[in-house]
Amino acid sequence: MEPTQQYNTNFQEESIDIKKYLFKFLANWYWFGIALGLALSIAYMVNRYSEATYTIGSSIIISDKQSEMASVEAIIEELGRSRIRRKAEVVNEITILKSYKMARMALEELDFDIQYVGIGRREIAESKMYHNSPFVVIPDSAFQQMNGYPVHVKILSDKEYLLEINDRFNIKQRMQFGETFEAESFKFAIVLRDPENYVYNPNTSNKYLFRFQDINSLSKSYQSRLKIDVNDEKGSILNLSINGFVPEQMAAYLNKLSEVYIRSELIEKNQRAENTLNFIDEQLGNIVKDLNQAEIRLQQFRSENQVFNLSQKGSLLFNQLADIQSEKIPYEIRERYFVYLENYLKHKETNKSIVAPSVMSVSDPVLQNLVLKYNEQLSQKFKFSQVAQEDAANMLLIQNELNSLLNALDDYVRTNKQTNKISLDALEQKIASLNTQINLLPVNERTLINIEREYKLNNELYTFLLEKRAEAGITKASNVADNKILDIARPENATQQTPKRSQNYMIALVLGLGIPGAVILLLDFLNTKIEDKKDIERNTRIPVIGTIGHNETHSNIPVYLDPKSGMAESFRTLRTNLQYILRDSGHKAVMITSTISGEGKTFAAVNLASIMAMAGKKTLLVGLDLRKPGLHRVFEIPNETGLSTYLSRQNTMDEIIKNTNIENLYLAPSGPVPPNPAELIETQQMADFFGQAKKDFDYIVIDTPPIALVTDALLVSRFAQANLFMIRQRYSNKHVFELINKLEQEQKIKNMNILVNDLKIP
C-alpha cells in the first residue's frame, strides 16, 4: 500500500487558470460596471470641485566667502576640510531662510493679512484669490479684528453688496461700497478694486468670503511650507519652493523672502562700514583739534614776530626733522589702532564688529587674520540670533569661539603695543638729537621750527585719515550683498500639484477594475467549495464518471417527467458509462454515497434507477439510508415496512419490494428507523437480500447515508460492483478529497468513481 504523500504526487500541479478567472470576471461584469462608474464619478468630483494647489520656486546663489587665509588654513583647505566648512555655511544659510523671524519679516511687508476666497454657484467649489478679487477690504488699523472668522460677501451691483456673518453673529446687511461696517469684533470698509473698469455680471456666482489672518499663525504656516534644496555638490545654489493655492501670492512671498534675506546681509555689511567710518571720525576729531591749535599758534607767532622763513641751517634741520616725523606716522597710527582695540576689549563691545587693521594701513597678517575671524564669528552670531535663543547649542559654540578670539587679540595687542612703543621711542631719540641742534638756533627760529613741526605732523595725519574716510565711504556706498537672487519666482512657471486630473482618472480606472477583481480573487482564494472539474483533477486521481446539471424543474424525477431533457441525457450518459464497469454478468449493483447530506445522492439514485428502468431494464432502487429515510416520499409509497423490518426478520423480501409508477422500477424502502442500523446491515440477512436481488433484477441502485457521518455506506459497498461518490458543485467542500483518497488508497471502497451534481456552466 502506497503512502498518502507519495500518492498525492500524481495529482496535477496547481497553476493559475486564466480562463477560469476570465469567465468569473465576465459572469460578474455588473460589479465591475458599478465599481468603475462609482470610481470615475468620484474622480470627476475631485477634479471638478477640489481646489487646485501649485508649487512655485526661485533660486539664490550663496557666494563662497573666501577669507584671507594664512598658510595653515591653506594646508587645511588642501586636506579637504574647507568643503566641510562650506557645507556648514550653506546649512546655516538654509536655517536662516527657513526661520520664523525671516518669514515674519517678509509677511510684514506683504498684504497677506486678509485672505480672499471665491465661491462657486453651487457653493461647493472654493478658490483662493489674491489681487484678482473684485474688491478690497480696508480694515480700521486701530481696531482689533477677529482673526480666522469667515465674512461672506455677495456683490449685488457695482454700488451694493450683501454682507453676511453667520453662526454666533447672525449678521445679514446690505452695504454700499466704501461704507464702514462696525460690529462687535469687526470694523472695516469694502471698496471695489478697480471701480472704473468693474462690470457686474449677474450670470456668475458673485459670492465671496474673506478672513482676517493672524500674522503669527501665518508666519508659522509659510515657514513650515517652505522647502529648500541644494542643487550642486558645492552647495552654491539654493532652490526655494513653496506650495499654495494662488501662484501670484506664492511668487510674491518667495520674492519678498529673498529680498529680505539679501537685505539683511547688506544691512550687516553696511553696519561694518558704518563702524569703520565712526572710528575714523573719532580719530579725525582728535586730530582736527590739535591741527587747529597748531595752525593758530603758527599764525600768531609769525604775526607777532614777523618771522616767515627759516635760515639755511634751520631749513636743513627742519627737513631732517620732517623726515623722521614722516617715518613716525605709521607707528603713531598703529599706536592709535592698538588704543582702539584696548578700548574695545575693555568695554566688551561684542555687538559691534572690529574695524579691520587694513583700514588704518596697519599691515599685520596675524592681526588681520584674528580680526577677520572674529568678525566672521560675530556675523554668524548675528544670523543665528534671528533663529535661536542665547542658550542654544550653536549660539554657545559661537560665543565660546568669540571669547577665545578676544583673549587671543588681548594677548596680541599687549605684546605688539610694547614692540611698537620701542620703535616710537627710538624715533623720539632721533628727534631729541635734532632738537639739541635746533636749540643752538635763535629763539624765534627755534620756536618756529617746533610749531611748524607740530602743524605738519597733524596735517599729515589729518590728510591720511581723510583719505581713509573717503575710501570707507566709497566702500559703504558700493556695498552689495554677497548672496544674489539667481531666478525670481514667476507665477507662470508654477506647476499644478493637485488635483492631477489624468492621474486621478487613471487611479479610478485601476481601482474600479481592481477592487472587484481583487474581491473576486479573494473570495475564490477563501472559497473551500468545489467549483469545477479542475478542482477534482488537482486533488484526486479517481475518475469522474459523469456530471449532472442543475434541476430546473420542481420534480424529483425530471428524467421521467421530460425524457428528452438535458438532465435525462446526462443520466443516460451515466448509465452508458456504468455499463463498462458492470459488463460482467454478476455485476449489477451501483452504490451512491456522499460526504454530507444535501449533495444529491438520493436525487441521483432515483433518476439513475429511473433511466435504467425506462431503458427496459428491471431495476431495484434500494433505500439503505436507514437513519433518515426519504425514498418513499419521492414515490409516495408507505414506509411501514422496508429493509429495516426485513433485516429484523419481520417481513420477507417480497413483502418489502414495492412497485412504482415507473415501469420496470421497483423500490425497497428503508422502513421504520431501527435503533441499530449498522448491526442490521452487517447481518447475513443483508447478504441474502443482495444475493436474491441480483437474481431477480437487471440492475440494483443503492441509496446510502453520508459516508462521513456514519459507516453504513462502507458496510454496504461490499455488495456493490460500482461505487459512485457524489460531489455537488459549489456545495461540497474541498476537504472531501482527503476522505475520498483515503478510502480509495486503503481499498475500503473499490471501483470508486466520482459523480458531479448540480453542474452550472457560467
mmCIF file with all atom_site columns, N, CA, C and O in Angstrom, residues 245 366 722:
data_model
loop_
_atom_site.group_PDB
_atom_site.id
_atom_site.type_symbol
_atom_site.label_atom_id
_atom_site.label_alt_id
_atom_site.label_comp_id
_atom_site.label_asym_id
_atom_site.label_entity_id
_atom_site.label_seq_id
_atom_site.pdbx_PDB_ins_code
_atom_site.Cartn_x
_atom_site.Cartn_y
_atom_site.Cartn_z
_atom_site.occupancy
_atom_site.B_iso_or_equiv
_atom_site.pdbx_formal_charge
_atom_site.auth_seq_id
_atom_site.auth_comp_id
_atom_site.auth_asym_id
_atom_site.auth_atom_id
_atom_site.pdbx_PDB_model_num
ATOM 1  N N  . PHE A 1 245 ? -2.247  77.885 -3.010 1.00 0.00 ? 245 PHE A N  1
ATOM 2  C CA . PHE A 1 245 ? -3.403  77.891 -3.894 1.00 0.00 ? 245 PHE A CA 1
ATOM 3  C C  . PHE A 1 245 ? -3.313  78.946 -5.001 1.00 0.00 ? 245 PHE A C  1
ATOM 4  O O  . PHE A 1 245 ? -3.903  78.763 -6.055 1.00 0.00 ? 245 PHE A O  1
ATOM 5  N N  . VAL A 1 366 ? 48.921  88.549 10.884 1.00 0.00 ? 366 VAL A N  1
ATOM 6  C CA . VAL A 1 366 ? 48.376  87.807 12.034 1.00 0.00 ? 366 VAL A CA 1
ATOM 7  C C  . VAL A 1 366 ? 47.207  88.560 12.645 1.00 0.00 ? 366 VAL A C  1
ATOM 8  O O  . VAL A 1 366 ? 46.138  87.990 12.929 1.00 0.00 ? 366 VAL A O  1
ATOM 9  N N  . ALA A 1 722 ? -20.074 -1.100 -8.455 1.00 0.00 ? 722 ALA A N  1
ATOM 10 C CA . ALA A 1 722 ? -19.716 0.266  -8.841 1.00 0.00 ? 722 ALA A CA 1
ATOM 11 C C  . ALA A 1 722 ? -20.141 1.195  -7.711 1.00 0.00 ? 722 ALA A C  1
ATOM 12 O O  . ALA A 1 722 ? -21.299 1.150  -7.287 1.00 0.00 ? 722 ALA A O  1
#
